[in-house]
Short mmCIF file of C-alpha atoms in Angstrom, two decimals:
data_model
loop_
_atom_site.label_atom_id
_atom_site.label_comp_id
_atom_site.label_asym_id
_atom_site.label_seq_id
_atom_site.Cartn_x
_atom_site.Cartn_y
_atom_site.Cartn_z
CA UNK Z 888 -15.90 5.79 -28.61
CA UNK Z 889 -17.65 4.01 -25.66
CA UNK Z 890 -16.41 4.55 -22.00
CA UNK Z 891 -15.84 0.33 -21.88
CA UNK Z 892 -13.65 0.57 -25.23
CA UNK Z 893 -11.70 3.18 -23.38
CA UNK Z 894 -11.02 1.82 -19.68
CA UNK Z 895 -10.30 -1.73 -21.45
CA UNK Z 896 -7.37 -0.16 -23.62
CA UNK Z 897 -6.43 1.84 -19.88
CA UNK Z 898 -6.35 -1.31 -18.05
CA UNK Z 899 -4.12 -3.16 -20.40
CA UNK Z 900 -1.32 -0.31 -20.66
CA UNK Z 901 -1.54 -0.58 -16.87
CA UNK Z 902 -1.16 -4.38 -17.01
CA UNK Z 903 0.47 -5.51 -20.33
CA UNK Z 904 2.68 -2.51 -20.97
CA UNK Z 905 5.89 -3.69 -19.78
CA UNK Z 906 5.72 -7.09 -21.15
CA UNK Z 907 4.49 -5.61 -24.52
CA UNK Z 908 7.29 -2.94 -24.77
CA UNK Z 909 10.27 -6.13 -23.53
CA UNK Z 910 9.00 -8.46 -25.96
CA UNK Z 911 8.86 -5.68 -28.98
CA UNK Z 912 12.50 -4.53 -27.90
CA UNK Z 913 13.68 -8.37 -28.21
CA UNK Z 914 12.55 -8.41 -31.64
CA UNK Z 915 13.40 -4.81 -33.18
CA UNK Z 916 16.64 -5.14 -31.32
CA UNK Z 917 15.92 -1.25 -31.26
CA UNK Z 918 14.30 1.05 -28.06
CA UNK Z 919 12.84 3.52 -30.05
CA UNK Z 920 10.86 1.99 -32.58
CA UNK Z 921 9.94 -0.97 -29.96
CA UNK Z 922 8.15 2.17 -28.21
CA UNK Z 923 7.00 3.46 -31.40
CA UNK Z 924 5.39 -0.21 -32.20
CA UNK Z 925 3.79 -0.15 -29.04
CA UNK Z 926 2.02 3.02 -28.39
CA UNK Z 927 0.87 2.49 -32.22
CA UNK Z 928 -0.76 -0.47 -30.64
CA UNK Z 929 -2.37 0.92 -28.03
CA UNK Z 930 -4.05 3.66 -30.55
CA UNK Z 931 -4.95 0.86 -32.87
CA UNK Z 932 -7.36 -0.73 -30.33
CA UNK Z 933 -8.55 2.75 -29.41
CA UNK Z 934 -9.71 2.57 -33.07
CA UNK Z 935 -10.54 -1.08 -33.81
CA UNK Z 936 -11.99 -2.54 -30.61
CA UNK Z 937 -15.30 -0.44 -31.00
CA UNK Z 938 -16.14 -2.35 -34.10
CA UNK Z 939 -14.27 -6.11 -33.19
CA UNK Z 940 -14.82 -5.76 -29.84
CA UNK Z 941 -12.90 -5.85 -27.30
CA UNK Z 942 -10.34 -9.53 -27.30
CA UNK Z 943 -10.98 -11.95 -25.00
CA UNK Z 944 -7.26 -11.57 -24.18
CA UNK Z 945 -6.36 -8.12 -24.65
CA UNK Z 946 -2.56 -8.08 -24.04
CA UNK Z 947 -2.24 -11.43 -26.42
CA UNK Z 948 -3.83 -8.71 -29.25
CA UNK Z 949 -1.65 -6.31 -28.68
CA UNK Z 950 1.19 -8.30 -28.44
CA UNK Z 951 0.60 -9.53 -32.38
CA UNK Z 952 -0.33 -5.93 -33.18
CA UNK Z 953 3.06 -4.43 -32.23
CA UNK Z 954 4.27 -7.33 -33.34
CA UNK Z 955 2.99 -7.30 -36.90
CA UNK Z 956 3.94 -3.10 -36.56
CA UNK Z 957 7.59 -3.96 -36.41
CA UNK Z 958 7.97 -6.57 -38.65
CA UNK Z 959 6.81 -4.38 -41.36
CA UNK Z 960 8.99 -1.42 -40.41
CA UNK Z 961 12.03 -3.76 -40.39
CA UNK Z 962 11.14 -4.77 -43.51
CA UNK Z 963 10.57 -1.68 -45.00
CA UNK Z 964 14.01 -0.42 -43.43
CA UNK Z 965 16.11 -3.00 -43.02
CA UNK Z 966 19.31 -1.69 -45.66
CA UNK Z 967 19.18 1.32 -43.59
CA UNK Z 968 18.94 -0.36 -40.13
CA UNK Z 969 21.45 -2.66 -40.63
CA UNK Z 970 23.94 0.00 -40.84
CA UNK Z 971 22.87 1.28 -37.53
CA UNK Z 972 24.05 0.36 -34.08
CA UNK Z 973 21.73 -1.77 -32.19
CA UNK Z 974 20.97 -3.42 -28.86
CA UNK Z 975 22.81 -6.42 -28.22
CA UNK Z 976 20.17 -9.29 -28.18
CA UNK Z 977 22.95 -12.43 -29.49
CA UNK Z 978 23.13 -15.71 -27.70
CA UNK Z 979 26.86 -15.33 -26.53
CA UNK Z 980 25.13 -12.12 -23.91
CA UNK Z 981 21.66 -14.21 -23.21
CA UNK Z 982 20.68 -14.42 -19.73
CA UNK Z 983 20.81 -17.03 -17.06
CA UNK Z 984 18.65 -20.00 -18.08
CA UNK Z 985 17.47 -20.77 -14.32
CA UNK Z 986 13.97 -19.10 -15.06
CA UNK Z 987 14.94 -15.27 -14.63
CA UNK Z 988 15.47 -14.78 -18.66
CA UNK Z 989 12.41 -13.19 -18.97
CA UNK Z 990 11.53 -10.11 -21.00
CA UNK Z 991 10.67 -7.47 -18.65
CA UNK Z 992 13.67 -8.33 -16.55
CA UNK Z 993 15.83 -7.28 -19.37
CA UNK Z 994 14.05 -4.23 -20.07
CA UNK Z 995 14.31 -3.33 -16.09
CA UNK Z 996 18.32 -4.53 -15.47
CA UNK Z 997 18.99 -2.74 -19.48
CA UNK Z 998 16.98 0.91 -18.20
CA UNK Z 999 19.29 0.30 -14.60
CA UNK Z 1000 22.20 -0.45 -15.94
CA UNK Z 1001 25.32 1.51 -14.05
CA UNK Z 1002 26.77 2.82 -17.14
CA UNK Z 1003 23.94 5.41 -16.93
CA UNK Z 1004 23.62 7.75 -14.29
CA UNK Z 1005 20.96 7.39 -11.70
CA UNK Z 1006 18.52 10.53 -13.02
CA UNK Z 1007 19.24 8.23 -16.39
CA UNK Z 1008 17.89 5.35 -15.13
CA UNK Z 1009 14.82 6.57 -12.86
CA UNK Z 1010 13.69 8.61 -16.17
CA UNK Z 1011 14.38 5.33 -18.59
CA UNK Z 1012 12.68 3.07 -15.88
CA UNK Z 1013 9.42 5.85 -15.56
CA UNK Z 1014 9.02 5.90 -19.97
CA UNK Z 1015 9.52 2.26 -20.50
CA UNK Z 1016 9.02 0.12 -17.62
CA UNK Z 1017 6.43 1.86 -16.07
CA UNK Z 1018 5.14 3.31 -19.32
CA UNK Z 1019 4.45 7.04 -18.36
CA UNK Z 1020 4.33 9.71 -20.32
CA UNK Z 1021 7.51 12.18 -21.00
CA UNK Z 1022 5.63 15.00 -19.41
CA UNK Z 1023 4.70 12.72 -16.68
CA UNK Z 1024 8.55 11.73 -16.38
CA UNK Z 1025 9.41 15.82 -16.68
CA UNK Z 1026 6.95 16.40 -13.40
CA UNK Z 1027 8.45 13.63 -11.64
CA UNK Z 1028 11.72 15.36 -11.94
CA UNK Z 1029 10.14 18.84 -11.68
CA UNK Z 1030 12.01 19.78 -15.32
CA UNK Z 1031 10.65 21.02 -18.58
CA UNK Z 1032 8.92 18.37 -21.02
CA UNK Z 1033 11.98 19.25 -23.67
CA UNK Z 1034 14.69 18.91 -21.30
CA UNK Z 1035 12.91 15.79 -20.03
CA UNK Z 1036 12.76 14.30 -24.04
CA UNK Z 1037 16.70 15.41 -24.39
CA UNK Z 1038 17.70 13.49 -21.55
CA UNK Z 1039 15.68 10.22 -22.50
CA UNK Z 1040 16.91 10.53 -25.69
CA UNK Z 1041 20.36 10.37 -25.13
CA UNK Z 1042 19.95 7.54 -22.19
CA UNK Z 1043 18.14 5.42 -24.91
CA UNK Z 1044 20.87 6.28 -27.66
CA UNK Z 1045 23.87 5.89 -25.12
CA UNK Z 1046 22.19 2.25 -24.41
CA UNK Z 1047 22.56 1.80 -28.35
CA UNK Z 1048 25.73 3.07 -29.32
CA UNK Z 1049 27.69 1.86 -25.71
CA UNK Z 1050 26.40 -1.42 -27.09
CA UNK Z 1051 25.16 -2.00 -23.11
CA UNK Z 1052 23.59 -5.84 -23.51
CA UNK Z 1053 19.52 -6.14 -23.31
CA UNK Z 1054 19.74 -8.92 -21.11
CA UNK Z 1055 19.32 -10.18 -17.32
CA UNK Z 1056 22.73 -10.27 -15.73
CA UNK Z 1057 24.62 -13.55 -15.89
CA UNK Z 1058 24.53 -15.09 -12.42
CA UNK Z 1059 27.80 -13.78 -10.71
CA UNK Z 1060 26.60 -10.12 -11.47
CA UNK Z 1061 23.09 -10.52 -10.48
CA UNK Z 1062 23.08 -9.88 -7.18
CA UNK Z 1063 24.91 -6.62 -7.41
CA UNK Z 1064 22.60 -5.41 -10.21
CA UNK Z 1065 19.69 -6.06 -8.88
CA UNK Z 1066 20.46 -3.52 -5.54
CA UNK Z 1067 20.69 -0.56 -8.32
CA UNK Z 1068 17.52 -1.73 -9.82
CA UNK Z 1069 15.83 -1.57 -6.46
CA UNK Z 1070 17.39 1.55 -5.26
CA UNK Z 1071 15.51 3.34 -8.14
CA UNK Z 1072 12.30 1.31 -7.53
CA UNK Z 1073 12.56 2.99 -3.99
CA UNK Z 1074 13.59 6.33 -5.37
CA UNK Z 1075 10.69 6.05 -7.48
CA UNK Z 1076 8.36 5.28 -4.41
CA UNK Z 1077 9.18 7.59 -1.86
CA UNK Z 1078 9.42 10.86 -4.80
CA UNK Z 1079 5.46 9.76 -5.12
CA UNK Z 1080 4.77 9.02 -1.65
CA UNK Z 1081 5.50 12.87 -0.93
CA UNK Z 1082 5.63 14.90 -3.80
CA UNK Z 1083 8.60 17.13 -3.92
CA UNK Z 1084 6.54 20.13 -4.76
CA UNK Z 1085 2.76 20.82 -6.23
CA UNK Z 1086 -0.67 20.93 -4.75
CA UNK Z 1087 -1.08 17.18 -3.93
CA UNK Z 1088 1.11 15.31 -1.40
CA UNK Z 1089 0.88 12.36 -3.15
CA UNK Z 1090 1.74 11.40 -6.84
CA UNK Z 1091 -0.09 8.34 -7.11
CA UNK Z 1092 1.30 7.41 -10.73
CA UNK Z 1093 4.96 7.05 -9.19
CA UNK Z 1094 3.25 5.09 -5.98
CA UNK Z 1095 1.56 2.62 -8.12
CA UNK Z 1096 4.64 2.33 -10.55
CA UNK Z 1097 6.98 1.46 -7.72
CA UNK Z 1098 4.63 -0.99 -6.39
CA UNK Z 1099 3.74 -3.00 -9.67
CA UNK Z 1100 7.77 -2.64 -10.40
CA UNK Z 1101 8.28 -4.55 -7.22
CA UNK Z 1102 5.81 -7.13 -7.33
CA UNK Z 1103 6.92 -8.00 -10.87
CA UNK Z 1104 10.66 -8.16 -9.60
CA UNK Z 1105 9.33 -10.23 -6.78
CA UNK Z 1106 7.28 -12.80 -9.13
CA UNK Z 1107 9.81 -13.16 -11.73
CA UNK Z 1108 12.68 -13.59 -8.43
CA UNK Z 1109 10.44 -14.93 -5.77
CA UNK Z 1110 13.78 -16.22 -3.38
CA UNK Z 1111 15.58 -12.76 -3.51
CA UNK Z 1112 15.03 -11.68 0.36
CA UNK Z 1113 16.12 -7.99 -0.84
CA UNK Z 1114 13.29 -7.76 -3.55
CA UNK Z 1115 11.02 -9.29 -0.91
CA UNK Z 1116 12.01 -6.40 1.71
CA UNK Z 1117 11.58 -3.49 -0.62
CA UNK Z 1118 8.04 -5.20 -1.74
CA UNK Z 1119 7.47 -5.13 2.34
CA UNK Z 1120 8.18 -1.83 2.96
CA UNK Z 1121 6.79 -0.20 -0.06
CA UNK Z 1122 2.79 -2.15 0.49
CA UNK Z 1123 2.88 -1.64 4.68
CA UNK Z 1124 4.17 2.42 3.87
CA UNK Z 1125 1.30 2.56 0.97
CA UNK Z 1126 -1.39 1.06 3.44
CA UNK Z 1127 -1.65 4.16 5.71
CA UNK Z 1128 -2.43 6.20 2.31
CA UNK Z 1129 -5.93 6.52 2.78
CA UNK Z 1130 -5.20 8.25 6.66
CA UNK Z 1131 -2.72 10.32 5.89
CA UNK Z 1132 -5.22 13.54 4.59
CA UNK Z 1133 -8.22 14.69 6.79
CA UNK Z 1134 -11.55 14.96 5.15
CA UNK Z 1135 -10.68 19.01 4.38
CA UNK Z 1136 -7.19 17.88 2.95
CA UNK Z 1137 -4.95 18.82 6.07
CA UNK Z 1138 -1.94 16.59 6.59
CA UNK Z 1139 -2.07 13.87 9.38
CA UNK Z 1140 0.95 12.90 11.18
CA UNK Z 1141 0.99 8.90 12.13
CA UNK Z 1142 -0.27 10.02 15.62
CA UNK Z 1143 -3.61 11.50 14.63
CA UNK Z 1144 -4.18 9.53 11.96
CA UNK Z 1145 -7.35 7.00 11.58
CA UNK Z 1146 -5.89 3.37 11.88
CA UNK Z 1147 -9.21 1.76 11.14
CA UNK Z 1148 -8.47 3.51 7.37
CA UNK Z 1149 -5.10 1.59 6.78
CA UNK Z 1150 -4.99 -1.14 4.48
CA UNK Z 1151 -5.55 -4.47 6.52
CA UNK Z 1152 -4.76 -6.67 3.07
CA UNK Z 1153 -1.65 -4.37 2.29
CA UNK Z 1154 -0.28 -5.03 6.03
CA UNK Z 1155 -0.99 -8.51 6.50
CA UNK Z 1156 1.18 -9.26 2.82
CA UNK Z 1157 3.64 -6.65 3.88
CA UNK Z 1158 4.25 -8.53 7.64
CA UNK Z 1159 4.11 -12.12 5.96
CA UNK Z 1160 6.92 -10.34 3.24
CA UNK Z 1161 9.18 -9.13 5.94
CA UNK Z 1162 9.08 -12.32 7.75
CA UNK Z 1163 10.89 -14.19 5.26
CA UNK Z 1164 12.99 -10.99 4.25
CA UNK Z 1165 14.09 -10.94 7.72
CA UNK Z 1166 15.78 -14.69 7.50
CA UNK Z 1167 18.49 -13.65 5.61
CA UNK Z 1168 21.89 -12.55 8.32
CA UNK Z 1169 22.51 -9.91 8.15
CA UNK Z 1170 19.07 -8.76 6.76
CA UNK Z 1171 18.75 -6.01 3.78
CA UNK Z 1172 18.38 -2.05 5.07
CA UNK Z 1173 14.46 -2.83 2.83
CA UNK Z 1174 14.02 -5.93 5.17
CA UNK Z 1175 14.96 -3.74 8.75
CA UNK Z 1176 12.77 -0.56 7.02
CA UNK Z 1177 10.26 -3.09 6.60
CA UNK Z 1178 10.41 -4.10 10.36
CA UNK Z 1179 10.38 -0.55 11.28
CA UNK Z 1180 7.14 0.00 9.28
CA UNK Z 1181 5.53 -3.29 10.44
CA UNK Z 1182 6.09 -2.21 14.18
CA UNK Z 1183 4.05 0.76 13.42
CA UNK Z 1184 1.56 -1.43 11.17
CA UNK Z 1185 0.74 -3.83 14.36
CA UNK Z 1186 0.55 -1.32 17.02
CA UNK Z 1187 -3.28 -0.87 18.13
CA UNK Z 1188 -2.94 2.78 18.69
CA UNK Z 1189 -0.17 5.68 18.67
CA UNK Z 1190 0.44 5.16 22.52
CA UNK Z 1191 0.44 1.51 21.85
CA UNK Z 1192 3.80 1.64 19.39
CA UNK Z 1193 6.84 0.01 20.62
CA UNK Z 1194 9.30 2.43 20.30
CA UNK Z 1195 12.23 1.04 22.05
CA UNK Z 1196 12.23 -1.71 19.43
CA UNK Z 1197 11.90 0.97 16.71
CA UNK Z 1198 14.96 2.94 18.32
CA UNK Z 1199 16.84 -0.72 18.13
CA UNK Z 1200 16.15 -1.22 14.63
CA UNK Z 1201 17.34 2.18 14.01
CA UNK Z 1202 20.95 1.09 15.57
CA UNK Z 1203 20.51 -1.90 13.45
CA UNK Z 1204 19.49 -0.04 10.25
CA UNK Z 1205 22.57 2.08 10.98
CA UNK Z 1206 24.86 -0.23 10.81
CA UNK Z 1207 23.62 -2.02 7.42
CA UNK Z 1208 22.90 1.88 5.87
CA UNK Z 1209 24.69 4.56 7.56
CA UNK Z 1210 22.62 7.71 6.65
CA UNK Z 1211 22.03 11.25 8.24
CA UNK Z 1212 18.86 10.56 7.61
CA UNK Z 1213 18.29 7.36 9.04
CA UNK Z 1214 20.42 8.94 12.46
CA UNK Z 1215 17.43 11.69 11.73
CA UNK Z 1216 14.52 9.70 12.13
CA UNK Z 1217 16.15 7.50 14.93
CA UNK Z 1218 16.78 10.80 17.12
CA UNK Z 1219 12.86 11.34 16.70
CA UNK Z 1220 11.99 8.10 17.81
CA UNK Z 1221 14.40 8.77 20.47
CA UNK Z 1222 12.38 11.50 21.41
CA UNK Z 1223 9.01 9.46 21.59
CA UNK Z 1224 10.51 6.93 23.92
CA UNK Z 1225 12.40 9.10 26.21
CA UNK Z 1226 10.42 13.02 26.13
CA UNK Z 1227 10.96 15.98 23.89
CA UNK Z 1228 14.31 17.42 25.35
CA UNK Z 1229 15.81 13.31 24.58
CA UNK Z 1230 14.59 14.22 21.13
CA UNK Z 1231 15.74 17.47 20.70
CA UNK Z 1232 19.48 16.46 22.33
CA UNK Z 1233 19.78 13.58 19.76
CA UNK Z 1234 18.39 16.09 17.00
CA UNK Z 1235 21.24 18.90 17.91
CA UNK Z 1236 24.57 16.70 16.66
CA UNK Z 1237 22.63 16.31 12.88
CA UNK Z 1238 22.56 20.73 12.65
CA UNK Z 1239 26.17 19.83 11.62
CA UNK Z 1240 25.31 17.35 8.52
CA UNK Z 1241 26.06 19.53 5.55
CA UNK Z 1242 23.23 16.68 3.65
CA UNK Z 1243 20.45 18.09 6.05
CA UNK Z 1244 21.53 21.43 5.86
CA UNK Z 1245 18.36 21.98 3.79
CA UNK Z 1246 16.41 19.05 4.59
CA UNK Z 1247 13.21 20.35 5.94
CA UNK Z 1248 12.07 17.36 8.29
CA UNK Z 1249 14.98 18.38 10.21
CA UNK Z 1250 13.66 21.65 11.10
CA UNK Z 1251 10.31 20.21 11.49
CA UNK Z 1252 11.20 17.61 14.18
CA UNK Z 1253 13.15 20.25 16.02
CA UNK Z 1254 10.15 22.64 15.88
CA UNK Z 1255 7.73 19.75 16.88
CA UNK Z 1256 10.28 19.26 20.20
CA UNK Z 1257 10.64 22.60 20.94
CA UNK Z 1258 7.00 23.44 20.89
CA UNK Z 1259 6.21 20.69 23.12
CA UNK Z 1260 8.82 21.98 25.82
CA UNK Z 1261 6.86 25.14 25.57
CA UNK Z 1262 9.88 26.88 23.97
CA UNK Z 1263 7.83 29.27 21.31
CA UNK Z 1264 10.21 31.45 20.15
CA UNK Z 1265 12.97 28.84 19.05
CA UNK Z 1266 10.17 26.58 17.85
CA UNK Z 1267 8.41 29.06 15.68
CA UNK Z 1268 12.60 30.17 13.69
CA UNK Z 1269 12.37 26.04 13.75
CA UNK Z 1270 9.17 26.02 12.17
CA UNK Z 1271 10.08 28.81 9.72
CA UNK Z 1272 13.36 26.99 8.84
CA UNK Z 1273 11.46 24.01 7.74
CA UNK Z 1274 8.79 26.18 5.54
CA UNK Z 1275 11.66 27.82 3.72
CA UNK Z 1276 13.22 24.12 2.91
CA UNK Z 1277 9.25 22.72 1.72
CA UNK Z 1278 7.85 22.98 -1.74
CA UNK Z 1279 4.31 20.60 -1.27
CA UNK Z 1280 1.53 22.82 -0.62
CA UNK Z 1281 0.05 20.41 1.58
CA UNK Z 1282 3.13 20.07 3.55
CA UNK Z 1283 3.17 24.27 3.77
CA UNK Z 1284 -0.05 24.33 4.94
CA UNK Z 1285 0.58 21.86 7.69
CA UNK Z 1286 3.77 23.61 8.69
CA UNK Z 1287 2.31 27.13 8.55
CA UNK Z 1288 -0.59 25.74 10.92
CA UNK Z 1289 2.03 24.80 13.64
CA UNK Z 1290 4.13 27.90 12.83
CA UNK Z 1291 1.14 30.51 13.43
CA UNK Z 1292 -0.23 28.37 17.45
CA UNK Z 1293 3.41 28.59 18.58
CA UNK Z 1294 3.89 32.10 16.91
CA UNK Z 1295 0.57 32.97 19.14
CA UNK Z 1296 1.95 31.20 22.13
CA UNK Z 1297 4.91 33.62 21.86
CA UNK Z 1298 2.69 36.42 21.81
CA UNK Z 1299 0.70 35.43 24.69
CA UNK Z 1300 3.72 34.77 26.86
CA UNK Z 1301 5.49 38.00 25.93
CA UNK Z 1302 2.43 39.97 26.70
CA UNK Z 1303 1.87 37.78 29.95
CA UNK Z 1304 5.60 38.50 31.36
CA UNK Z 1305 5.09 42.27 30.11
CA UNK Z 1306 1.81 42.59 32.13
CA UNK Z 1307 3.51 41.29 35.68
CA UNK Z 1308 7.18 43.54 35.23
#
């Protein structure tokens, strides 16, 4: 099989598998063998284009392909299927006719639908949205492959047998449903942006998942300011990507890390994104993250970021999404606009918050304070605190770096103060 064969069939599932999987669900009226008819698709051209070639319009091919796949099926099964629940496709639950009753919309609001719970929906949204694998999902979610299947399994048949609609919301629910829909987009986004755990800090599959899952919310609902904030935040957050590891792998914080790497294309969209998002009053918590990010995005160097306006976008942030750990990241930037001891004093109300009781960036900020009031000893239990609450190896390694200078520090004061008693 030749290489071009190969990354043609690659490039469409990245491209056409949402619409392909929507459109096959519409007909079959049926999730599983919609996904059935469209990875058989997929394989088909992996066995046909090396002797057609490969279409001029790949996604149109495998469009009639799955298409032609569950026709027969249904034929083949239709006494038996009609006895079996299936997805509610009728007329009297169709979607708004104002240019959102599109396919992939339905698949997206039908996988977010509140009905399920929110692991539900993330896993649904990961298989058939975004059209990764189950042992993909199960890494995403740091679970088995089997347990992983189960829980698919049952989202998909609770979808069927709860008869939940495949539709777009009609338009007095829209607005509502389309806030869950983004909250797992962002979920999805910030679980890739750091990896929870494993060798690599960053899962690119769930980056680039979240970000084609926004832009295609934010083509198919180009006025929605909230869609446009989360699309903000999520392209000026992924244009620092490329700075964030040195050339040996070690973990850069913003302040060391090589501006002339970041993404000038992502941050110009991401700034001309926000600046609309921003028009709506009171503006989403995406469209004030966005702000946040774009601060950073526009700021010629480290020492040139505004950080008084960050701090006030925190109070405003607060307001829209109260959070301990939006109060956590406004304390540090608290701490960059006023010294290390500001820092740590806004840090100290938060060792109360039983939700950061085991949220490592908490410990890490202290630590990062602490060490730069020369306090060793408390910063190194700080530093040790966060370790014990990190599972990325890259995020370890950074954290065991700072955790052995201060630890040395110590040393070298102790043995200083012990040399003049």
């Amino acid at each position: 099989m030749s290489a071009e064969v190969v990354a043609a069939v690659a490039q469409a599932h990245r491209s056409d598998w949402t619409q392909l999987l929507a459109a096959t669900a519409r007909l079959t009226r049926d999730l599983d063998l919609a996904e059935e008819c469209t990875q058989d698709a997929y394989a088909q051209a992996l066995r046909v284009w090396p002797q057609i070639g490969i279409p001029d319009r790949p996604g149109a091919w495998l469009t009639t392909t799955a298409r032609n796949r569950a026709l027969d099926v249904l034929r083949r099964e239709s006494a038996l299927r009609r006895a079996l629940p299936q997805l509610v496709t009728d007329q009297s639950v169709s979607g708004p006719e104002d240019g959102l009753d599109d396919d992939r919309l339905r698949l997206v609001f039908t996988c977010c639908h509140p009905a399920l719970s929110r692991d539900a929906q993330v896993a649904l949204t990961l298989r058939l949205v975004c059209g990764l694998s189950t042992a993909e999902v199960a890494r995403a979610f740091l679970v088995p492959e089997p347990t992983m299947a189960a829980r698919i399994t049952r989202a998909k048949k609770k979808i069927t047998t709860a008869r939940i609609p495949y539709r777009v919301p009609s338009p007095d629910h829209l607005a509502g449903r389309v806030s869950a829909v983004l909250e797992v987009v962002h979920l999805i986004f910030t679980t890739g942006h750091t990896a929870p755990s494993g060798a690599y800090l960053v899962r690119r599959d769930l980056v680039d998942s979240a970000i084609n899952l926004a832009r295609m919310l934010h083509l198919l609902m180009p006025t929605d300011t909230e869609i446009s904030g989360l699309l903000a935040l999520l392209l000026l957050i992924h244009a620092r990507d490329d700075s964030r590891l040195s050339a040996t792998g070690r973990l850069q914080l913003l302040s060391e890390q090589n501006r002339g790497r970041w993404d000038t294309r992502l941050i110009s969209e991401g700034v001309a994104l926000v600046t609309v998002a921003l028009r709506r009053r009171p503006p989403t918590r995406y469209a004030v993250e966005a702000a946040i990010a774009a601060v950073h995005a526009e700021a010629p160097t480290w020492q040139d970021t505004d950080w008084a306006e960050i701090v006030g976008l925190y109070d405003v942030l607060l307001q829209l999404w109260p959070s301990p750990v939006v109060e956590l990241n406004r304390a540090v930037a608290v701490g960059l606009r006023d010294g290390p001891q500001a820092g740590l004093d806004a840090l100290t109300p938060l060792l109360a918050e039983p939700v950061l009781a085991t949220y490592g960036y908490l410990s890490a900020a202290r630590g990062d304070f602490l060490r730069q009031l020369n306090r060793w000893v408390p910063a190194a239990d700080a530093y040790q605190e966060a370790l014990a609450h990190t599972d990325n190896k890259v995020e370890r390694a950074f954290l065991s770096e700072r955790l052995g200078d201060v630890q040395r520090q110590a040393s070298a004061t102790i043995t200083f103060e012990e040399a003049y008693r």
